Coordinates of C-alpha atoms (C1' of nucleotides) in Angstrom, one line a residue:
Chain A
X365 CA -30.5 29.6 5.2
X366 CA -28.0 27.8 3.1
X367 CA -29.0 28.6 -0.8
X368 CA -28.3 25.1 -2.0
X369 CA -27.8 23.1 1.1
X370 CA -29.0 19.4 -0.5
X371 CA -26.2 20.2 -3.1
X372 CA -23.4 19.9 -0.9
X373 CA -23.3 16.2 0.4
X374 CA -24.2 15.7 -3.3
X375 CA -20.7 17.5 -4.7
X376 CA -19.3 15.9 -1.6
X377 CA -20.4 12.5 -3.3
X378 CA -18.6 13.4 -6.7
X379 CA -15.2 14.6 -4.8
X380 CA -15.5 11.3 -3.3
X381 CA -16.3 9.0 -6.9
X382 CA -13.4 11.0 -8.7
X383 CA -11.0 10.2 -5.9
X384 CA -12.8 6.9 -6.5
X385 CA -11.2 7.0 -10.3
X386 CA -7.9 8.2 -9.5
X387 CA -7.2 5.9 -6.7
X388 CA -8.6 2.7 -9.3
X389 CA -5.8 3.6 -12.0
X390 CA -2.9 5.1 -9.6
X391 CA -3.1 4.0 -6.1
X392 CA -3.2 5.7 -3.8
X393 CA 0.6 6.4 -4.0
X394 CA -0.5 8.7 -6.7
X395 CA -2.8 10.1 -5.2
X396 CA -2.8 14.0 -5.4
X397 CA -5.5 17.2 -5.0
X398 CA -4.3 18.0 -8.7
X399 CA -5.0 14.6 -9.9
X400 CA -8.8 14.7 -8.2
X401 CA -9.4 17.9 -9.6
X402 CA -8.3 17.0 -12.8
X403 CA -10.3 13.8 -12.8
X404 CA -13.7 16.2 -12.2
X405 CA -12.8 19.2 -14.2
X406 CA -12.5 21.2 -11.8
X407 CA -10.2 23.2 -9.6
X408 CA -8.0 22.1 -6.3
X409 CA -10.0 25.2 -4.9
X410 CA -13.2 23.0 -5.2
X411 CA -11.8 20.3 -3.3
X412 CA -10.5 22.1 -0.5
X413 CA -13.8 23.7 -0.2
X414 CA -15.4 20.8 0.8
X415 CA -12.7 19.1 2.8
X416 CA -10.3 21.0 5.2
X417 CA -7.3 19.0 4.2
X418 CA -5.9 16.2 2.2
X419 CA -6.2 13.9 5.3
X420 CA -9.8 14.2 5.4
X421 CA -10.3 13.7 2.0
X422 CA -8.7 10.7 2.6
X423 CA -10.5 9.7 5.4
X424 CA -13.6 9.8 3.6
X425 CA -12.6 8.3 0.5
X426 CA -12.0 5.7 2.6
X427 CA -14.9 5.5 4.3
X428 CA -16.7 5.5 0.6
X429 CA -14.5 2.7 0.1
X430 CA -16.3 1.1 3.0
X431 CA -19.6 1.9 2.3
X432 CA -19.5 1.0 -1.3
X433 CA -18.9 -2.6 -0.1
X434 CA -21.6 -2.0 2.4
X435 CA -24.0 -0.6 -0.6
X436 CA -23.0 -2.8 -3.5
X437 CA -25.6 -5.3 -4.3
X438 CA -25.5 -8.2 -2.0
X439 CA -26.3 -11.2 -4.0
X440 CA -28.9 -12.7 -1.6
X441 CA -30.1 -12.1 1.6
X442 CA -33.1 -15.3 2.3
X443 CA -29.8 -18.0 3.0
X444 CA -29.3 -19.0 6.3
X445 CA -26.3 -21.2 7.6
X446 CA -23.3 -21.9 5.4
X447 CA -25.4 -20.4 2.7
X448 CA -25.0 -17.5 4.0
X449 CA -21.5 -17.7 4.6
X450 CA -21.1 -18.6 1.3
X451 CA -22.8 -15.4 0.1
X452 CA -21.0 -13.4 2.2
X453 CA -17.6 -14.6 0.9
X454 CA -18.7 -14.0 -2.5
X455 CA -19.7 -10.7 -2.0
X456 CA -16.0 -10.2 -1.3
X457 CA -14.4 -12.0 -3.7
X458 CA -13.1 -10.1 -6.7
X459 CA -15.4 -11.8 -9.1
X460 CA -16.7 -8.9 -11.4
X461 CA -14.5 -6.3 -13.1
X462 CA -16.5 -3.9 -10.3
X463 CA -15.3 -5.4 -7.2
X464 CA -12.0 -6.4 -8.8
X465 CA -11.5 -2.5 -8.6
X466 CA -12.6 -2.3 -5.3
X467 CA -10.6 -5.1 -3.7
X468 CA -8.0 -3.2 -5.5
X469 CA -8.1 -0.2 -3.5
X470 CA -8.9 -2.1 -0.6
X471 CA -5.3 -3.5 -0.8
X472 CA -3.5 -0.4 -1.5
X473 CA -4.9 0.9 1.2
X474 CA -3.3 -0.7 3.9
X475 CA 0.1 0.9 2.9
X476 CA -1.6 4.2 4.0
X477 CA -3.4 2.4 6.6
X478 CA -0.7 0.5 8.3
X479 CA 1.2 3.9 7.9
X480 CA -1.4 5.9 10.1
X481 CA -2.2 4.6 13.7
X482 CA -5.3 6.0 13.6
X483 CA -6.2 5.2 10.0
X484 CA -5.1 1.4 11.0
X485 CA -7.8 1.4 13.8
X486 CA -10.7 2.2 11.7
X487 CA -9.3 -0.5 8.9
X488 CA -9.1 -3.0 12.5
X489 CA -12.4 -2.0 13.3
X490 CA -14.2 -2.6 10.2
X491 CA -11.9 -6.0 9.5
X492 CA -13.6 -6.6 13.2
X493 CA -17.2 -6.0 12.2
X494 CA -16.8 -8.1 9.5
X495 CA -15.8 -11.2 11.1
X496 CA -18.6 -10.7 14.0
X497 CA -20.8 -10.8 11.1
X498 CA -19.6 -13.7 9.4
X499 CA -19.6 -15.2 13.3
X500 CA -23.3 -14.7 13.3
X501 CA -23.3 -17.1 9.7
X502 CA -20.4 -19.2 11.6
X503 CA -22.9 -20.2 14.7
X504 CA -26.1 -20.8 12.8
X505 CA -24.2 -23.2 10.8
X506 CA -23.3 -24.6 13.4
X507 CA -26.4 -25.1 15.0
X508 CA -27.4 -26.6 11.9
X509 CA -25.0 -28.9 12.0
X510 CA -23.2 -27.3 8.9
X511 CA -19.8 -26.8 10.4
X512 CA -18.1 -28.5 13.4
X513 CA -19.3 -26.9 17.0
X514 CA -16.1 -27.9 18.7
X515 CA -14.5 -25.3 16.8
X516 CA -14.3 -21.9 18.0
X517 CA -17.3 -19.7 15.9
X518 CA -15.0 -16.4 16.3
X519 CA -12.0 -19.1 15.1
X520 CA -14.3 -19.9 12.0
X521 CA -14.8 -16.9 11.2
X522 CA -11.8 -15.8 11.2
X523 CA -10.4 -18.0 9.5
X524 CA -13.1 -17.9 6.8
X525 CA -12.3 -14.1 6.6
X526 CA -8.7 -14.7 6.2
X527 CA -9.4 -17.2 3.5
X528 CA -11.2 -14.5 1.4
X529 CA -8.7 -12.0 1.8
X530 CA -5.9 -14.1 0.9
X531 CA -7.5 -15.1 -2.6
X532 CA -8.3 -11.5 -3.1
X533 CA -4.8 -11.2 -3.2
X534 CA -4.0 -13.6 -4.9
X535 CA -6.7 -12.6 -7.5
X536 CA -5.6 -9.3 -7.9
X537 CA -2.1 -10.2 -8.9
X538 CA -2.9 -13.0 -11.1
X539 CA -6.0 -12.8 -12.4
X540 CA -5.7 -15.3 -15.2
X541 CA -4.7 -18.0 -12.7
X542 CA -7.8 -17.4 -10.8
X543 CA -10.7 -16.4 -13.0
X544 CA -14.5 -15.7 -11.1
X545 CA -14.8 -19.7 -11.5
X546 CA -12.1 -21.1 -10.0
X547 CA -12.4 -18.6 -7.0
X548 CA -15.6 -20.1 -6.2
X549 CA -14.7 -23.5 -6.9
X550 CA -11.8 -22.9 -4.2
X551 CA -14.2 -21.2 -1.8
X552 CA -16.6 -24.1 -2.4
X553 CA -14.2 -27.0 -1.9
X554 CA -12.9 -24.8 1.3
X555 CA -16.4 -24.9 2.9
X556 CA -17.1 -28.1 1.8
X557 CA -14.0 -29.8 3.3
X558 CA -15.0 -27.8 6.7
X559 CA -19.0 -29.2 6.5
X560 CA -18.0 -32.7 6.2
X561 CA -15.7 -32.2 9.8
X562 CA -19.0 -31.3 11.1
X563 CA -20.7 -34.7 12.1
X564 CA -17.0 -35.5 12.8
X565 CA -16.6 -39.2 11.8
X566 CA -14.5 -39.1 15.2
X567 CA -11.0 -37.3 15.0
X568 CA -8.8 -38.5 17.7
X569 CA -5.4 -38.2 16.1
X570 CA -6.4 -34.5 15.3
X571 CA -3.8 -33.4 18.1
X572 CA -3.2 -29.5 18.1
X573 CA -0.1 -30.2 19.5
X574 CA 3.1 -29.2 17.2
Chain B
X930 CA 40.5 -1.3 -10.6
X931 CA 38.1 0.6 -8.3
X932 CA 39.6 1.0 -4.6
X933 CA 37.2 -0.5 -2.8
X934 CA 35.3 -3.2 -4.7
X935 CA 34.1 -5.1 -1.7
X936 CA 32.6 -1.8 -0.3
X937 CA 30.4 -1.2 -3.2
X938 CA 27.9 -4.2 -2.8
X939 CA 28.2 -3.3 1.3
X940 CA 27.5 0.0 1.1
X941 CA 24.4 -1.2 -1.9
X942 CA 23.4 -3.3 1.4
X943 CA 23.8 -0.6 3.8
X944 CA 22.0 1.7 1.8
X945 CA 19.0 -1.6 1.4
X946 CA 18.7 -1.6 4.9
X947 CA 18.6 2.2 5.9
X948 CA 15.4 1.7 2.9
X949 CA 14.1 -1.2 4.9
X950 CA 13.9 0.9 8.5
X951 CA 12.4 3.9 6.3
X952 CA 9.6 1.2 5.0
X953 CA 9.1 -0.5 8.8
X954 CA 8.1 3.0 10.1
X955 CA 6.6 5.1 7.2
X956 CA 5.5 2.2 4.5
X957 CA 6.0 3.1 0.4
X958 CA 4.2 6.7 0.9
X959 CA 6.7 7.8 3.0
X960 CA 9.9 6.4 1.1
X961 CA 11.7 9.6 0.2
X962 CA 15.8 9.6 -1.0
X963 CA 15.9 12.4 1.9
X964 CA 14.5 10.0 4.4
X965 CA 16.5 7.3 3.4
X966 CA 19.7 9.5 3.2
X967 CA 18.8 10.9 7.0
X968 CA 17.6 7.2 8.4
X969 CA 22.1 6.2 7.1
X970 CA 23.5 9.6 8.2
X971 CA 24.5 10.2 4.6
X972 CA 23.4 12.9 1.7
X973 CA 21.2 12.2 -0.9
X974 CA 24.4 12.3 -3.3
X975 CA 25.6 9.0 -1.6
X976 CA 22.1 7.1 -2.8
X977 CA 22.4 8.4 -6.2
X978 CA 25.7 7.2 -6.2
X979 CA 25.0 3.8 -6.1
X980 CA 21.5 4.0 -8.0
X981 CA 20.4 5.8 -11.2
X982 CA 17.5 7.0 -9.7
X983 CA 14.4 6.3 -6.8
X984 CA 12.9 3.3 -9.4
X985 CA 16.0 1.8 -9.3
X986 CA 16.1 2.1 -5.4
X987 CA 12.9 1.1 -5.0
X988 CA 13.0 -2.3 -7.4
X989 CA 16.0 -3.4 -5.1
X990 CA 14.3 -2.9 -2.1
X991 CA 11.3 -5.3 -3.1
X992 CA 14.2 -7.6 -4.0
X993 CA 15.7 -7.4 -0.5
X994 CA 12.6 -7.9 0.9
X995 CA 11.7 -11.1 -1.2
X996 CA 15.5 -12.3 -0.3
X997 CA 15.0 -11.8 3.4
X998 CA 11.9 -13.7 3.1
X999 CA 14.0 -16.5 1.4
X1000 CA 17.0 -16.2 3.9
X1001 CA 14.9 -16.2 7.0
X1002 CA 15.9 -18.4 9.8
X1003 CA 13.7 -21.3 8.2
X1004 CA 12.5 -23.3 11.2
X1005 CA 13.1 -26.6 10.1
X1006 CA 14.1 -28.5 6.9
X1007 CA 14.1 -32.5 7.5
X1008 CA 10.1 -32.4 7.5
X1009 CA 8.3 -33.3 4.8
X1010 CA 4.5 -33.5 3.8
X1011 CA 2.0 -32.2 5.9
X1012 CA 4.5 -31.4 8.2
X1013 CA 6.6 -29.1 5.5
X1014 CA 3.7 -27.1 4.3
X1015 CA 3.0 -26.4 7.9
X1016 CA 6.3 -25.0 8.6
X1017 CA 6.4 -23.3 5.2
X1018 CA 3.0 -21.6 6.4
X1019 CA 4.8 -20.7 10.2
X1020 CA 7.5 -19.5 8.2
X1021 CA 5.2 -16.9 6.7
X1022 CA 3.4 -16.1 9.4
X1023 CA 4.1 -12.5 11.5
X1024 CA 4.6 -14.8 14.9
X1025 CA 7.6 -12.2 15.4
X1026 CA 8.2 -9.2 15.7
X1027 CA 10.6 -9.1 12.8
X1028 CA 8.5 -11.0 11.0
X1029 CA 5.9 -8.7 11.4
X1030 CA 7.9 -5.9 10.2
X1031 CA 8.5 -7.5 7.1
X1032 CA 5.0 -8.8 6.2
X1033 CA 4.1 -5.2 7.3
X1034 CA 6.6 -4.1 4.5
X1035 CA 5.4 -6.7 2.2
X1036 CA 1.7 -5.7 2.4
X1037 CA 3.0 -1.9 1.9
X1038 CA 4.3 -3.1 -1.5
X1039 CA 1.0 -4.0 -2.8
X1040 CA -0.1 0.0 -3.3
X1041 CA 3.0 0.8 -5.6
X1042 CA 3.2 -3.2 -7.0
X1043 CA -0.4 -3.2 -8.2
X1044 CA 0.0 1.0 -9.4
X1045 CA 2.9 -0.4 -11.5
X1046 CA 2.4 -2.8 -14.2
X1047 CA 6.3 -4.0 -14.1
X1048 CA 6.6 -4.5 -10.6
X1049 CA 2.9 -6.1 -10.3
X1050 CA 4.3 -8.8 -12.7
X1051 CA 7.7 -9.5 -10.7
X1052 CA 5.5 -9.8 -7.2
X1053 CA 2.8 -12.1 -9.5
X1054 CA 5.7 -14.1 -10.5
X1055 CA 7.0 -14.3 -7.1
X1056 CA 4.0 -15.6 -5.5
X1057 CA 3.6 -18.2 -8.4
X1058 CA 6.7 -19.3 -7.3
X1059 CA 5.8 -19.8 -4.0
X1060 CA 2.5 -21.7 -4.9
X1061 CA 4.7 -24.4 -6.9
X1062 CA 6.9 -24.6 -3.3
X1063 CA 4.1 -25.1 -1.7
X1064 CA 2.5 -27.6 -4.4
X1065 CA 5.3 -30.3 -3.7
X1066 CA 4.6 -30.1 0.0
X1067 CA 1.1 -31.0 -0.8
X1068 CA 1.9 -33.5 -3.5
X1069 CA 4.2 -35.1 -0.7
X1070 CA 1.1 -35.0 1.5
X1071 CA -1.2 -36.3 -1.0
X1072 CA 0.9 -39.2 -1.7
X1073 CA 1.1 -39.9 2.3
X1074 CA -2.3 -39.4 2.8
X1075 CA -2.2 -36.8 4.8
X1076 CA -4.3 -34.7 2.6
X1077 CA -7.1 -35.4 0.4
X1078 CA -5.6 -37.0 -3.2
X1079 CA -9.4 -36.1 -4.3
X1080 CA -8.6 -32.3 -4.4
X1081 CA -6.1 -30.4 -7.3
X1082 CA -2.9 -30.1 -5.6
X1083 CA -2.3 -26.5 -7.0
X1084 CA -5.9 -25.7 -5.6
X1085 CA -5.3 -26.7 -2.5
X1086 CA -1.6 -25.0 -2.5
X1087 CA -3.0 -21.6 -3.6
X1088 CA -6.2 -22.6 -0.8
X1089 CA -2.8 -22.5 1.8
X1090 CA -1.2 -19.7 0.6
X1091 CA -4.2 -17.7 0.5
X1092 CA -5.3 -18.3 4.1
X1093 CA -1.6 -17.9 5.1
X1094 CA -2.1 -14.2 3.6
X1095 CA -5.2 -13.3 4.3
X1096 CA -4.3 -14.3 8.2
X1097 CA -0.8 -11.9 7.8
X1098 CA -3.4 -9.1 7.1
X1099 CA -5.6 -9.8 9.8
X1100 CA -2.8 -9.6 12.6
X1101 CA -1.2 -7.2 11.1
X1102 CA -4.1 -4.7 11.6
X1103 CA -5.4 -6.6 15.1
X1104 CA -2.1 -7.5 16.5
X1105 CA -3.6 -8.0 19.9
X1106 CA -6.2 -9.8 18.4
X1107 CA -4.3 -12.4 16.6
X1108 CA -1.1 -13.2 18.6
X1109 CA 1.5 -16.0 17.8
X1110 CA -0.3 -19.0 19.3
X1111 CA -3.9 -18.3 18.4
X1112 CA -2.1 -17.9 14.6
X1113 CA -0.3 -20.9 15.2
X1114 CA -3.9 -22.8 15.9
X1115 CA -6.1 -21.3 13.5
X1116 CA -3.9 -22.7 11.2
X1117 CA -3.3 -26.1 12.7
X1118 CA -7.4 -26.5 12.9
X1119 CA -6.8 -25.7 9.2
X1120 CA -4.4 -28.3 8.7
X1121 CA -6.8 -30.7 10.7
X1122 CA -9.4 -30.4 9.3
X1123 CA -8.7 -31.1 5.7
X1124 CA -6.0 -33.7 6.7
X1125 CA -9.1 -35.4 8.4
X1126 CA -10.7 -35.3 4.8
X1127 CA -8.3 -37.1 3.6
X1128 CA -9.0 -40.7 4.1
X1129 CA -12.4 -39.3 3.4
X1130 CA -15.5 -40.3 5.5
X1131 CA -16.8 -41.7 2.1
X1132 CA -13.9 -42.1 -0.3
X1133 CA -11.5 -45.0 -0.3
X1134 CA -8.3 -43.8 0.6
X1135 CA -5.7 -42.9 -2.4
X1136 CA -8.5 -44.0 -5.0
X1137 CA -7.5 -42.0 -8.4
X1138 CA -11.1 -42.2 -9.3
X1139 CA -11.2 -39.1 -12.1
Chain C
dA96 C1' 55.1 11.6 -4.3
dC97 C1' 52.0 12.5 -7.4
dG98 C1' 48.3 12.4 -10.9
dG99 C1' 43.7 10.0 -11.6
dG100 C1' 39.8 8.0 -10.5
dT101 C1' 36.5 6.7 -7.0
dG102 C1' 33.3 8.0 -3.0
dC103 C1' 30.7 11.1 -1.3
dA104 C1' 28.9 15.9 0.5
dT105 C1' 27.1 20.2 -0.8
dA106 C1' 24.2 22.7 -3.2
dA107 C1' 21.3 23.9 -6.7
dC108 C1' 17.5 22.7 -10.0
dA109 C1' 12.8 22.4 -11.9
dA110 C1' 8.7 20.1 -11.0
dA111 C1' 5.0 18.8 -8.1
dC112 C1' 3.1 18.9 -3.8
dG113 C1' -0.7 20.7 0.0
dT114 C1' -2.4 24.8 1.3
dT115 C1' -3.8 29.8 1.3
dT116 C1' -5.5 33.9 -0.7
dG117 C1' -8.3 37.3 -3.4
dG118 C1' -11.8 37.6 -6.1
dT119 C1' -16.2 36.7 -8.9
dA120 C1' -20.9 34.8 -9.9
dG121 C1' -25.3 33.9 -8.4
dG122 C1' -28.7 32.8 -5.2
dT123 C1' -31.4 34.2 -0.8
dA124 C1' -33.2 37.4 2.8
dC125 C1' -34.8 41.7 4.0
Chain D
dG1107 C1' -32.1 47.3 -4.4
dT1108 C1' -29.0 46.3 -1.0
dA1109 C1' -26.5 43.2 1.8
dC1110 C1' -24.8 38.8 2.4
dC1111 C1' -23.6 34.2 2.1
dT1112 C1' -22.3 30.1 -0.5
dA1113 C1' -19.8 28.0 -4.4
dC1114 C1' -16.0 28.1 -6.9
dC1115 C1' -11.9 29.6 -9.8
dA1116 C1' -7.4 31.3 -10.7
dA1117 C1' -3.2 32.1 -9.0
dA1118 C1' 0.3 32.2 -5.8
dC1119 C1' 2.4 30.6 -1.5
dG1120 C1' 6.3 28.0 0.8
dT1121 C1' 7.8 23.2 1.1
dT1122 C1' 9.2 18.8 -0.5
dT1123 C1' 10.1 15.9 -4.2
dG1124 C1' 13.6 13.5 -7.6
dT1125 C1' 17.4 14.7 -10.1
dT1126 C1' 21.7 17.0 -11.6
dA1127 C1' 26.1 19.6 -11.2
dT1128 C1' 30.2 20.9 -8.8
dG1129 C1' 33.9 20.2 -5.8
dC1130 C1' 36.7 18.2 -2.2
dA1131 C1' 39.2 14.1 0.1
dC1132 C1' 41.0 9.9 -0.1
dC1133 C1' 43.2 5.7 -2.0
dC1134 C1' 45.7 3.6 -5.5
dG1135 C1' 49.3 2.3 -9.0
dT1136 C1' 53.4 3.9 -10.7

DNA sequence: ACGGGTGCATAACAAACGTTTGGTAGGTAC
DNA sequence: GTACCTACCAAACGTTTGTTATGCACCCGT
């Protein structure tokens, strides 16, 4: 038997958070073995122990990165509906110092990401999961009459996905033109505007039609 | 008198476009001098030549890319108001395959924009400006009616931008599951919807109240 | 036609990179 | 106590990076 067994997905877990602190301040364009091992005290040796290669490292830093959206505390979880929606947009939304960092790293990941085919389909995949479970917020509100059923629910929520990413963006490049409030208030006028369309007050001139 | 003046700013564009290819395939991790030297058949030498150093190289190349995206074929010009901002969205989005490439390249910029505090600012700065294009669409809109006059016209500019860049992420990773026309009406529902707000189910129509 | 400067290749450079190796400390099993 | 396995360090490996230095070929004004 393995003497310390427990300890390794716990050093695992520190590789990961100090991969976690170089990738907040450099990217991960400056992301380097010698940087991670610096950032734990500690020697490239260590890291290369635990992963086989740089790749894998990266790969689970990632997947950190994925979880540690999964993991970080969810703001409700009773709302149904829009509500719901609404909470799960927030969650996203760069509103703390915390998740400003995180949405960071989210974003430079894709250069990576869009770099590797295979990295790209786990970022797809996720991106995917996501919006199925904003579709399951999507059709209860629409059952509640909280958002227009003649729209498509996957539509909705794709669209409400691609909202949130885009302020992210936005956020993270101009932070002092869109503080914590004013991303909400956008959010909210966003979901609001949609809600009213849901009784529909009749739209015949809508016309898709270019 | 140098011998070839004319050459110098080609070869400067030559040199801009070998870096563009290298970004298309390999993003900002893999830009290298050597790869840009091989991807033009020429020696590193040449690309020091004409810049001081890979900083230098790389700055330009952002600025090629933001001029490409300002020299684009622009789809149409006599529109204005609701109409405009749409085409100004279309005009961002990847519905082509060149298009793609260069939102691919552009999203690839946000790893080494947000790792540098210089270039972070010029990319801020260039999205600002892009907001304020936006923002006379809208104005133009509100003023017609075809958007509600109730709503901040910067808010509901940076609302537009940031679903037309959130939606450039999301097809850019799902490809299949985003192509050109389901883009093209995810953001015309957009359009709808808040155009049908306008009038307002409630408000009278072009009341500055407050 | 001929010197001078430009345009560029060739080649070297130190630094930094990911990876491999040899070895030590300390715990567990027998 | 002996054998062994895990955890880790220190150092070196060969490669690739950005940058610099040297030298040749061409075009130009004179």
């Amino acid at each position: 038997m393995p003497p310390a067994r427990g300890d390794h997905d716990a050093r695992r877990r520190d590789v990961s958070e100090a991969v976690w602190r170089v990738l907040v301040t450099r990217g991960f364009g400056g992301l380097t073995l010698r940087a991670v091992a610096a950032e734990m005290d500690a020697s490239t040796g260590l890291l290369t122990h635990y992963f086989p290669n740089k790749r894998a490292l990266l790969r689970t830093a990632l997947e950190i990165l994925a979880q540690r959206s999964e993991d970080r505390p969810r703001r409700t979880a009773p709302a149904e509906g829009l509500a719901a929606l609404r909470t799960a947009l927030l969650d996203v939304l760069p509103l703390t110092p915390e998740s400003a960092a995180a949405n960071r790293i989210w974003v430079s990941s894709w250069d990576v990401a869009l770099a590797d085919p295979e990295l790209a389909a786990e970022h797809a995949e996720r991106y995917r999961r996501s919006r199925e479970r904003l579709s399951g917020h999507v059709a209860a509100a629409q059952r509640r009459g909280e958002l227009p059923a003649t729209a498509a629910t996957a539509d909705l929520a794709a669209a409400a996905q691609g909202f949130a990413l885009g302020l992210v963006v936005q956020s993270l490049f101009a932070p002092a033109e869109f503080p914590a409030e004013r991303q909400i208030a956008l959010l909210d006028d966003w979901l609001t505007t949609w809600r009213n369309a849901a009784p529909g007050p009749a739209d015949p001139p809508a016309a898709g039609s270019g």
